[in-house]
CSV table of C-alpha atoms in Angstrom, one decimal:
chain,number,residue,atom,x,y,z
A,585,UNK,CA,-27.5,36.8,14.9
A,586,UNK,CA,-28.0,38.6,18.6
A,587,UNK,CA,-25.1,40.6,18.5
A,588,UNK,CA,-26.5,42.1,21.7
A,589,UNK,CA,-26.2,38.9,23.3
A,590,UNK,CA,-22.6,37.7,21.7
A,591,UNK,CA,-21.0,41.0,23.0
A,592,UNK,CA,-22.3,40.9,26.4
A,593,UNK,CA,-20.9,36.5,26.3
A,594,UNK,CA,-17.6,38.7,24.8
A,595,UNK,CA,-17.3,40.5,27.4
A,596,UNK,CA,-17.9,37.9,30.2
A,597,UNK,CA,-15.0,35.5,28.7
A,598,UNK,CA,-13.1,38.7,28.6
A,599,UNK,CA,-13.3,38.9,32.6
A,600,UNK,CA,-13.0,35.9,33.2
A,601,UNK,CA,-9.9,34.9,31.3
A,602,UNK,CA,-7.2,36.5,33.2
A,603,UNK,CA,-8.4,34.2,36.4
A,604,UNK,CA,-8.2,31.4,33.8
A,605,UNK,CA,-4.8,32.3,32.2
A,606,UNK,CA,-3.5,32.4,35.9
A,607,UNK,CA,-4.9,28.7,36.7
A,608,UNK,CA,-3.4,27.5,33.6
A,609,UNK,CA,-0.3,28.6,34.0
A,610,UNK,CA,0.0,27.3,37.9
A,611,UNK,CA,-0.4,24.1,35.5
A,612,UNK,CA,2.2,24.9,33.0
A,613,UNK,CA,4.4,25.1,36.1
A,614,UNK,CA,3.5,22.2,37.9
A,615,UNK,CA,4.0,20.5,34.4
A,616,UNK,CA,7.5,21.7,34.0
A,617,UNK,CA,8.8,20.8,37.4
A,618,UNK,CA,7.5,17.3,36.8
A,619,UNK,CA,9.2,17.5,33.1
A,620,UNK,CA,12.5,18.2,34.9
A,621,UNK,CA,11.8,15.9,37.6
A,622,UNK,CA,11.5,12.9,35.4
A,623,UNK,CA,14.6,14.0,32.8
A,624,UNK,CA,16.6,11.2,33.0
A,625,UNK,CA,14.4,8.7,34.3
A,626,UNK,CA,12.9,7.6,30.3
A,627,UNK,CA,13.0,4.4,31.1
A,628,UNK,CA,10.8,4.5,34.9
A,629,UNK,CA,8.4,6.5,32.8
A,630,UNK,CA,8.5,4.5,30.0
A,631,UNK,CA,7.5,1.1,31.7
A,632,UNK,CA,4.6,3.1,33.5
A,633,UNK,CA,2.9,3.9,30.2
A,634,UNK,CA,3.4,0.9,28.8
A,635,UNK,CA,1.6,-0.7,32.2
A,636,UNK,CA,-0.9,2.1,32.1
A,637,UNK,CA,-1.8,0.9,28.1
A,638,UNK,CA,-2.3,-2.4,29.3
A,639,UNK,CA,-4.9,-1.2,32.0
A,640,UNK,CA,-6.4,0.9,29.1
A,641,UNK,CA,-6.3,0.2,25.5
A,642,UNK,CA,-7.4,3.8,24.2
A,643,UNK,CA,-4.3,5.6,26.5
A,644,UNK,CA,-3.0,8.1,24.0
A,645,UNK,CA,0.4,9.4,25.5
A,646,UNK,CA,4.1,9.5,24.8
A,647,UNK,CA,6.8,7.2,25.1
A,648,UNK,CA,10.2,8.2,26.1
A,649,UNK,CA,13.3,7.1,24.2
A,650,UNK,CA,16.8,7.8,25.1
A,651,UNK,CA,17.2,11.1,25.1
A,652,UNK,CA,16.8,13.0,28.1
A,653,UNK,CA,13.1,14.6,28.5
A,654,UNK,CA,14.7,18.3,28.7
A,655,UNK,CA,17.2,17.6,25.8
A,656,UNK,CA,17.8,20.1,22.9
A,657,UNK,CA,19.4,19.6,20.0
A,658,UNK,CA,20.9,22.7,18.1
A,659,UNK,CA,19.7,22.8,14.4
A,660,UNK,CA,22.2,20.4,12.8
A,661,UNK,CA,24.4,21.7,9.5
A,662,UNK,CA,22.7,23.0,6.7
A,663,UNK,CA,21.8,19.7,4.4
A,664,UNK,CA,23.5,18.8,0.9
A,665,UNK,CA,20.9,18.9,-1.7
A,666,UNK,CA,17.9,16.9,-1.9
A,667,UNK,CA,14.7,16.0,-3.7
A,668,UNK,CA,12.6,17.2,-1.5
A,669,UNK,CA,8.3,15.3,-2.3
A,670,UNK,CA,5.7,16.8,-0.8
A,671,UNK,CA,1.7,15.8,-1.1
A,672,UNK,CA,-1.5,16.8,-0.2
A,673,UNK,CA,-4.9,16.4,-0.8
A,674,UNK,CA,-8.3,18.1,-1.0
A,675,UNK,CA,-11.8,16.7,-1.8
A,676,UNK,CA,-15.1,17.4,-3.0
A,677,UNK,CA,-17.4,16.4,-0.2
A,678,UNK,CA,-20.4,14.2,-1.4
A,679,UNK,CA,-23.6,16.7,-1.1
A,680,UNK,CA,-27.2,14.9,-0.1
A,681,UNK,CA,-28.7,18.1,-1.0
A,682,UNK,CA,-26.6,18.6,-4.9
A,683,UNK,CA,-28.6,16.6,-7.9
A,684,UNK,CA,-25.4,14.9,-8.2
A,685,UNK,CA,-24.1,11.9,-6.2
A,686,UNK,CA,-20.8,12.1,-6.3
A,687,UNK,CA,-17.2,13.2,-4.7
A,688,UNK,CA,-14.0,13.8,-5.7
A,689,UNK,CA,-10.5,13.6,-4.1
A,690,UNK,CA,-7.5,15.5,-5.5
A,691,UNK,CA,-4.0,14.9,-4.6
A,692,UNK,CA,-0.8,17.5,-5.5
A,693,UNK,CA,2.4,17.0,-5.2
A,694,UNK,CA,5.8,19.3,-5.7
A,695,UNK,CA,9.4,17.6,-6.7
A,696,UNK,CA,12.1,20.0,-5.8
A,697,UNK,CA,15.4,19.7,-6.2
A,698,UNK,CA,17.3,21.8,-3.7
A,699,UNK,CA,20.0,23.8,-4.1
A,700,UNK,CA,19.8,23.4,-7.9
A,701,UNK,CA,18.4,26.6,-9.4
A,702,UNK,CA,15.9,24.4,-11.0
A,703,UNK,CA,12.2,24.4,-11.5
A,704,UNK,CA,10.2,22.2,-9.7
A,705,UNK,CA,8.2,19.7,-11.3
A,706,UNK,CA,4.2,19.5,-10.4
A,707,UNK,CA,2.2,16.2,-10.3
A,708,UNK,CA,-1.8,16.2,-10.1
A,709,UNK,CA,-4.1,13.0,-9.5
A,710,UNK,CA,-7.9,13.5,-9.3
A,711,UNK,CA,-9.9,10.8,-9.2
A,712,UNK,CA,-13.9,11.2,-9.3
A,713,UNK,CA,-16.4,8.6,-7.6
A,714,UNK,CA,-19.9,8.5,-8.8
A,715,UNK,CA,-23.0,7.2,-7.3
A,716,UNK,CA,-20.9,4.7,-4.8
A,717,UNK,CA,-22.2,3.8,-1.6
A,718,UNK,CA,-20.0,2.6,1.6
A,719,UNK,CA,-21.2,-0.7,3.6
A,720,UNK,CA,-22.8,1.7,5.9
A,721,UNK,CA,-24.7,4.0,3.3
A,722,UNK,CA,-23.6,6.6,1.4
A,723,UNK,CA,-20.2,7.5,1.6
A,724,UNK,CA,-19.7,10.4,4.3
A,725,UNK,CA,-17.4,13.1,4.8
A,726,UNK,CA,-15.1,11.1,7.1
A,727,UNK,CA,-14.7,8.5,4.7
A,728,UNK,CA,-13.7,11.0,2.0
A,729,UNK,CA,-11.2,12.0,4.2
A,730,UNK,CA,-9.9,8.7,4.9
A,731,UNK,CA,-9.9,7.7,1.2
A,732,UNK,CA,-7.9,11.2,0.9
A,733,UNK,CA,-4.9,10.9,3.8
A,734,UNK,CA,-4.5,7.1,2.6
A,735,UNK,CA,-3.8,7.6,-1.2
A,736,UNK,CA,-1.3,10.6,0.4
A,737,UNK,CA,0.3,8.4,1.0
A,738,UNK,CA,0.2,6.1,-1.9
A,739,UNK,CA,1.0,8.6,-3.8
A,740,UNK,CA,3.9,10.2,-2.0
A,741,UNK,CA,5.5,6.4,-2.3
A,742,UNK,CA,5.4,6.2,-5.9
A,743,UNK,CA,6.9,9.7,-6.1
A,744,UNK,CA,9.9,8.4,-4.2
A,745,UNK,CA,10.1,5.4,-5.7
A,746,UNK,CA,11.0,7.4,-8.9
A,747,UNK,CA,14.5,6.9,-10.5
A,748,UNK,CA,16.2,9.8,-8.2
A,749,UNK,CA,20.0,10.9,-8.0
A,750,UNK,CA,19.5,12.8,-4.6
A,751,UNK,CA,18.5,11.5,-0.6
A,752,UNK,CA,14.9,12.0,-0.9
A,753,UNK,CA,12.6,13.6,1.7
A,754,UNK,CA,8.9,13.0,1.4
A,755,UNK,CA,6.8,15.1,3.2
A,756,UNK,CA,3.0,14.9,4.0
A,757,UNK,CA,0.8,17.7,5.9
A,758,UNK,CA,-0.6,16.3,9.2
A,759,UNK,CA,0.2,13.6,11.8
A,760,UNK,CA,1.9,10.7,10.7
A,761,UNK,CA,-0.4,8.3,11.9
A,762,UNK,CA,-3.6,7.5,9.9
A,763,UNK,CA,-6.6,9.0,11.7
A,764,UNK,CA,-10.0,7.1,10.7
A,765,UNK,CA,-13.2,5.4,12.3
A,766,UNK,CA,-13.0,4.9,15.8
A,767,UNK,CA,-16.6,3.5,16.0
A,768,UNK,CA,-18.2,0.6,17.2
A,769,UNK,CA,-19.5,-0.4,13.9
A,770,UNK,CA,-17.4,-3.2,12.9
A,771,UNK,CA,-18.4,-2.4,9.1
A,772,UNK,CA,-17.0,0.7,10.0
A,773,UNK,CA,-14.2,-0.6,11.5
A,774,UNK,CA,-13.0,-3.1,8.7
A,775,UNK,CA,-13.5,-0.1,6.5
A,776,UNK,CA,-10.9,1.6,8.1
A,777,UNK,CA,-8.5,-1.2,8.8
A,778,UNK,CA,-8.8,-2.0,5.3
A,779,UNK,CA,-7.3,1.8,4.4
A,780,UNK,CA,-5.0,1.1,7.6
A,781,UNK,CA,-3.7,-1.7,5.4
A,782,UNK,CA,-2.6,0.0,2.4
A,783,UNK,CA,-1.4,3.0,3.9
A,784,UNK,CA,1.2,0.9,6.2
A,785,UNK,CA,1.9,-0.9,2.7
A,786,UNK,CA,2.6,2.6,1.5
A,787,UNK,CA,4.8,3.5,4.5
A,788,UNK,CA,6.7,0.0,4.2
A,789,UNK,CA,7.3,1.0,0.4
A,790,UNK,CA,8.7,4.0,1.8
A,791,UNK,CA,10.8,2.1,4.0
A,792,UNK,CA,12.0,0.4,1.2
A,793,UNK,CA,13.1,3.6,-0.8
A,794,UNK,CA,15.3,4.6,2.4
A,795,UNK,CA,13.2,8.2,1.9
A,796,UNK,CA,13.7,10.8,4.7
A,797,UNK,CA,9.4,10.7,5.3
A,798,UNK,CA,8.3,12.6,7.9
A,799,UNK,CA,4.3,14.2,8.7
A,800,UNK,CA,4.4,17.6,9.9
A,801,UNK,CA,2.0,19.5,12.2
A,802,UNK,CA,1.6,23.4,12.3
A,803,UNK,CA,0.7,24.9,15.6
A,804,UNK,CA,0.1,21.4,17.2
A,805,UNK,CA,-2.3,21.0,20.3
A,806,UNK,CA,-1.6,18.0,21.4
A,807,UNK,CA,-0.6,16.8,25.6
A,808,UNK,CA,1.1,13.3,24.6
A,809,UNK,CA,3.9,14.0,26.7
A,810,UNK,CA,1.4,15.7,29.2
A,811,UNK,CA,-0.2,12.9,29.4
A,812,UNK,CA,3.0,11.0,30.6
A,813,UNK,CA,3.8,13.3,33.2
A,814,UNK,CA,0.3,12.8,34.8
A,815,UNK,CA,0.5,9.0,34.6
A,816,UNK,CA,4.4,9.7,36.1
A,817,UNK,CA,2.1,11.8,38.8
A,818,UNK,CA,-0.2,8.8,39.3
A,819,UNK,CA,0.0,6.0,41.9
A,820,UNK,CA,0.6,3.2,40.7
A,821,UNK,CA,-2.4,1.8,41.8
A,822,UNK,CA,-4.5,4.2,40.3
A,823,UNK,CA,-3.4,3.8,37.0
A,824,UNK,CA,-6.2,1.6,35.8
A,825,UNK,CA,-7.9,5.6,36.1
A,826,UNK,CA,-5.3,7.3,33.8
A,827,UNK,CA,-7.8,8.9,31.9
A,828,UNK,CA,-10.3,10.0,34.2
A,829,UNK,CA,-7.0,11.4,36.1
A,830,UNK,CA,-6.3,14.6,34.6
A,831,UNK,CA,-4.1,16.7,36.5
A,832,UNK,CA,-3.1,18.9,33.9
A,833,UNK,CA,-5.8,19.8,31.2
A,834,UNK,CA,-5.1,22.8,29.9
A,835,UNK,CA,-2.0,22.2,29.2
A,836,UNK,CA,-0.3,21.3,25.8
A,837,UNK,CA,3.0,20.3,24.7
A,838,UNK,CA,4.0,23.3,23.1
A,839,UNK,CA,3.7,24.9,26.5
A,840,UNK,CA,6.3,22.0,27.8
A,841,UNK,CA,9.3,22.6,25.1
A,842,UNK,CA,8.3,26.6,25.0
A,843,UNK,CA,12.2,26.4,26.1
A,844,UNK,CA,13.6,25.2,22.3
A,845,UNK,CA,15.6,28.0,21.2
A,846,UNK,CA,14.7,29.0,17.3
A,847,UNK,CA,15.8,26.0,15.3
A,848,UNK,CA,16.5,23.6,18.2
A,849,UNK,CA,14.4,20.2,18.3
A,850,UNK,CA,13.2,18.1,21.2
A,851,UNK,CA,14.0,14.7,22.4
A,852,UNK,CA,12.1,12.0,20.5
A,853,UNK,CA,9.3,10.0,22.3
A,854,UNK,CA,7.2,7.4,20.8
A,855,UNK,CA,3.9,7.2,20.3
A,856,UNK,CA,1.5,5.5,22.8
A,857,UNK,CA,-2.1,4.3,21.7
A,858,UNK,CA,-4.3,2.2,20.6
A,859,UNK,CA,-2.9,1.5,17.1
A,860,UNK,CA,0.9,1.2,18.0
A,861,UNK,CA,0.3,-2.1,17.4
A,862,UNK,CA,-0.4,-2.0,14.2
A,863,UNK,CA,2.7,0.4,13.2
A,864,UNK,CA,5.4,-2.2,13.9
A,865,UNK,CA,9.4,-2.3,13.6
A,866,UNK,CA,10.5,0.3,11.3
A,867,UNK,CA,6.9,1.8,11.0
A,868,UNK,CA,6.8,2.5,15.0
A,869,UNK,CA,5.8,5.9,15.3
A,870,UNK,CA,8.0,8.6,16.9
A,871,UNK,CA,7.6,12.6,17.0
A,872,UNK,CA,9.9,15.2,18.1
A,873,UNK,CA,9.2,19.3,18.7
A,874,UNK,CA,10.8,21.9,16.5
A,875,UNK,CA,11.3,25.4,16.9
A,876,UNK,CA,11.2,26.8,13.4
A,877,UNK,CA,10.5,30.3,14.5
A,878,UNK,CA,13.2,32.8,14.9
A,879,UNK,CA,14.7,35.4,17.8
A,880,UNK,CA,11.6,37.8,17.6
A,881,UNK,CA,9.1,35.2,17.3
A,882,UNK,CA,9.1,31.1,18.2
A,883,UNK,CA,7.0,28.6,16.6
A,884,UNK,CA,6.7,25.2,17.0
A,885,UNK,CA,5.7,22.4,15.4
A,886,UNK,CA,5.2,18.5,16.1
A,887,UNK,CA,6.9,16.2,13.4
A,888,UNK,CA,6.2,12.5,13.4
A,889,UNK,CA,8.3,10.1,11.9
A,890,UNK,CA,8.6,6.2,11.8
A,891,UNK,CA,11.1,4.2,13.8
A,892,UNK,CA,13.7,3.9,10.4
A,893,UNK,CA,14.1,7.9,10.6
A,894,UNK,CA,14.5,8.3,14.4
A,895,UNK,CA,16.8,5.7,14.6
A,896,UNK,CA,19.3,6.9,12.0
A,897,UNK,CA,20.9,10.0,13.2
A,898,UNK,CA,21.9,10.9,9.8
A,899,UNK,CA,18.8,10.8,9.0
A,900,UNK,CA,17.0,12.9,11.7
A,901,UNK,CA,19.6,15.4,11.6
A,902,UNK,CA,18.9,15.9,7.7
A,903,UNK,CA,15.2,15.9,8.6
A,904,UNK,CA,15.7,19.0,10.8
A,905,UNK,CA,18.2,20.6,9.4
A,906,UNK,CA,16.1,20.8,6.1
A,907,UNK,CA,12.4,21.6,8.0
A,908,UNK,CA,14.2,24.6,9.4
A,909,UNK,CA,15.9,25.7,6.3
A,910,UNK,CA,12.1,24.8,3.8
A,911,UNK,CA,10.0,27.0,6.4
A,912,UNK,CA,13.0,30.1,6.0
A,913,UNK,CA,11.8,30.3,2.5
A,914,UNK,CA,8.3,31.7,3.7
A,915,UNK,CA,9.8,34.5,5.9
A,916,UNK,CA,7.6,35.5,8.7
A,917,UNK,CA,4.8,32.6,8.4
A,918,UNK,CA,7.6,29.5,9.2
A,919,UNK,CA,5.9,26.7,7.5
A,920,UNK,CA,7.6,24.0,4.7
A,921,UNK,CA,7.4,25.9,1.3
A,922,UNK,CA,7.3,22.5,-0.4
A,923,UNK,CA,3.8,21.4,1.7
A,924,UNK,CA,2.5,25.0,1.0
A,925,UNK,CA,2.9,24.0,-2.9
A,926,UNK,CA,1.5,21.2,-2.6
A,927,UNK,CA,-1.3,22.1,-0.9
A,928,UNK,CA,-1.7,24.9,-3.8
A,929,UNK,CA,-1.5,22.4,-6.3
A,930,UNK,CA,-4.3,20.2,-4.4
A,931,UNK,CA,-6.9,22.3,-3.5
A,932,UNK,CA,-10.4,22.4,-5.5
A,933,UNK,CA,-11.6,26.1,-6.0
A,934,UNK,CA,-15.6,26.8,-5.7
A,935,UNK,CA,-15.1,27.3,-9.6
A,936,UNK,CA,-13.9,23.6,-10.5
A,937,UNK,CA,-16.1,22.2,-8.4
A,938,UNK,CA,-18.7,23.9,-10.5
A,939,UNK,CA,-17.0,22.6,-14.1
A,940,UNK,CA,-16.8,19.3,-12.4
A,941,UNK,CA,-20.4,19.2,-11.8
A,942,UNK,CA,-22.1,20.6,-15.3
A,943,UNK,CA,-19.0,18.7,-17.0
A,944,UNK,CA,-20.1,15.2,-14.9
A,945,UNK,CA,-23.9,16.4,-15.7
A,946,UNK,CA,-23.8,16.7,-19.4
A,947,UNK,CA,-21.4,13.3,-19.7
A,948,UNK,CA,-24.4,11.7,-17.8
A,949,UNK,CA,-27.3,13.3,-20.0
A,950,UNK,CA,-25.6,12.2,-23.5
A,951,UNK,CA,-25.8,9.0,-22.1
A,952,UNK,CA,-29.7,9.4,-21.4
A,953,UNK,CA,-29.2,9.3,-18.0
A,954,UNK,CA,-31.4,11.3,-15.3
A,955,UNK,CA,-29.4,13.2,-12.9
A,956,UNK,CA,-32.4,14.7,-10.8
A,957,UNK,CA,-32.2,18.0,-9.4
A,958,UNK,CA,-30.8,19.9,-6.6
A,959,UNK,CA,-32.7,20.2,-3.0
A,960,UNK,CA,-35.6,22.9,-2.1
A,961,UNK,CA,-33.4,23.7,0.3
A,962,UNK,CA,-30.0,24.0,-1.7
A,963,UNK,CA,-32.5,25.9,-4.2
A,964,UNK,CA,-33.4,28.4,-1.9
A,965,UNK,CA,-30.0,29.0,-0.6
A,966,UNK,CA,-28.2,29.6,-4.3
A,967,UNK,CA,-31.2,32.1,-4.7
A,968,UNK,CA,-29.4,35.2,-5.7
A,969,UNK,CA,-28.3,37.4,-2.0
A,970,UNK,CA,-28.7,34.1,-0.5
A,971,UNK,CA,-24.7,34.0,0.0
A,972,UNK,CA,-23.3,33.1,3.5
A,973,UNK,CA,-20.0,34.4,4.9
């Protein structure tokens, strides 16, 4: 590396940032006058979205609901018990350059039983894929990943479709909505409608369970509701330009409800793109903002839910009384314990992945089976003081 070089770029970022902070937050402020401008017009801002997404298909922005745009809601009463599900996943990423052709994705999940002194229980489900090949080629990292947020959430649903004596919440890592393909490939694209398919099956199974189910993103960087208030800033015959439009870049959401006092939530909005569509009735996808920081420190966090969960206040409030309360239980770094154990559980270490690999390689030699060999260029970099930071 030119270190010479990377300090003197450090330094010039370094001067040049507090012209940039300043022109940022000129937007913040522009952004929060049109936030309080529009309060309690939801439904004139609403129908301008909704004409904007017919203009343009791939608009991502937020919808608003009922609520006021400024509203906060104080962290509700602490919730009775509940068996609270959480799941994640990891994988092992197919290697081109490994002798072996193969991946693996690995899915953990934590039962707890609040309130209840008792152990929670720990689930694991790995399931290994050899020598497979997707309609487009080999199988590639962003299909690994889609293969792992789908079966998420197959799995969470048959963990709350267990015989339960509590309210269940089931909790997943991540934005609600499935993220996948967004090329023009249509191989590609049935390939991910296909996943799209069973993880709405998966959600309606949820539905069916009445589980509290809710995705939940740390330190989010998203401008949905930006994105509003520049299409509320547009003409209305521009809008056909939303997205070239953008008056505000730079700023996010977090910046907008900076004003949630520790354990205070946002109004709900609902989401706006391409796939709403496809996430229909009870599945509609809705997100709210939630301080679960504290006095010396805020922190927020986005957390999506479907229609059936921001439409029963019961359920909401249980839902935020109980993300507050989960993220207490790691002190200083607010974050749900039970998606922190699950994630534990989940993740493949560098070690497993090598068991995985001689125990998959010696399976396939008793069988007489040629497994190859590693690159020249994986070779060269496993040679001993070859290892990268």
């Amino acid at each position: 590396m030119d270190l010479l070089s990377v300090k003197q770029q450090s330094a010039q970022i370094a001067a040049n940032a507090p012209q940039e902070q300043q022109r940022v937050q000129a937007l913040r402020n522009k952004a929060n006058e049109l936030l309080a401008e529009h309060a309690n017009k939801g439904a004139e801002l609403r129908a301008k979205v909704e004409l904007a997404a017919q203009l343009d298909s791939w608009l991502r922005a937020a919808k608003p609901t009922d609520e006021p745009l400024t509203a906060q809601f104080p962290l509700p009463a602490a919730p009775g018990s509940l068996m609270v599900i959480a799941a994640d996943g990891s994988q092992i990423n197919p290697d081109r350059h490994a002798a072996l052709n193969f991946y693996l994705v690995n899915l953990g999940a934590i039962l707890m039983r609040t309130h209840s002194g008792q152990a929670p229980l720990q689930r694991v489900q790995s399931e290994l894929h050899y020598a497979e090949y997707s309609p487009t080629g080999s199988v590639t990292q962003d299909q690994v990943g889609l293969e792992r947020d789908t079966n998420e959430r197959i799995f969470l649903a048959s963990l709350a479709a267990e015989k339960h004596d509590l309210p269940v919440l089931a909790l997943t890592d991540g934005p609600l909505e499935l993220w996948g393909s967004r090329t023009q490939d249509s191989q590609e694209q049935q390939s991910y409608l296909s996943a799209l398919e069973k993880y709405l099956t998966a959600l309606q199974a949820l539905h069916a369970t009445k589980a509290i189910t809710a995705g939940y993103v740390d330190k989010p960087r998203a401008d949905l509701v930006v994105r509003s208030l520049e299409i509320a800033a547009t003409p209305q015959e521009m809008l056909g330009d939303t997205r070239k439009l953008r008056y505000l870049r730079g700023v996010t959401d977090a910046d907008l409800f900076a004003f949630l006092a520790p354990g205070e939530r946002s109004a709900l909005f609902a989401h706006q793109n391409q796939l709403s569509g496809r996430y229909e009735g009870p599945l509609t996808l809705h997100f709210f903002y939630l301080n679960v920081g504290d006095e010396r420190s805020s922190n927020l966090a986005r957390v999506e839910v479907p229609a059936w969960v921001a439409q029963n206040r019961a359920m909401l409030d249980t839902l935020h009384a109980a993300l507050v309360e989960q993220c207490k239980l790691l002190g200083s770094r607010p974050y749900p314990y039970a998606l922190h154990r699950a994630h534990e559980i989940a993740v493949v270490s560098r070690a497993e992945k090598d068991e995985i690999t001689n125990m998959l390689q010696r399976a396939l030699e008793a069988e007489g089976v040629h497994t190859g060999d590693m690159s020249h260029k994986q070779a060269l970099k496993d040679l001993p003081g070859r290892g990268r930071n």
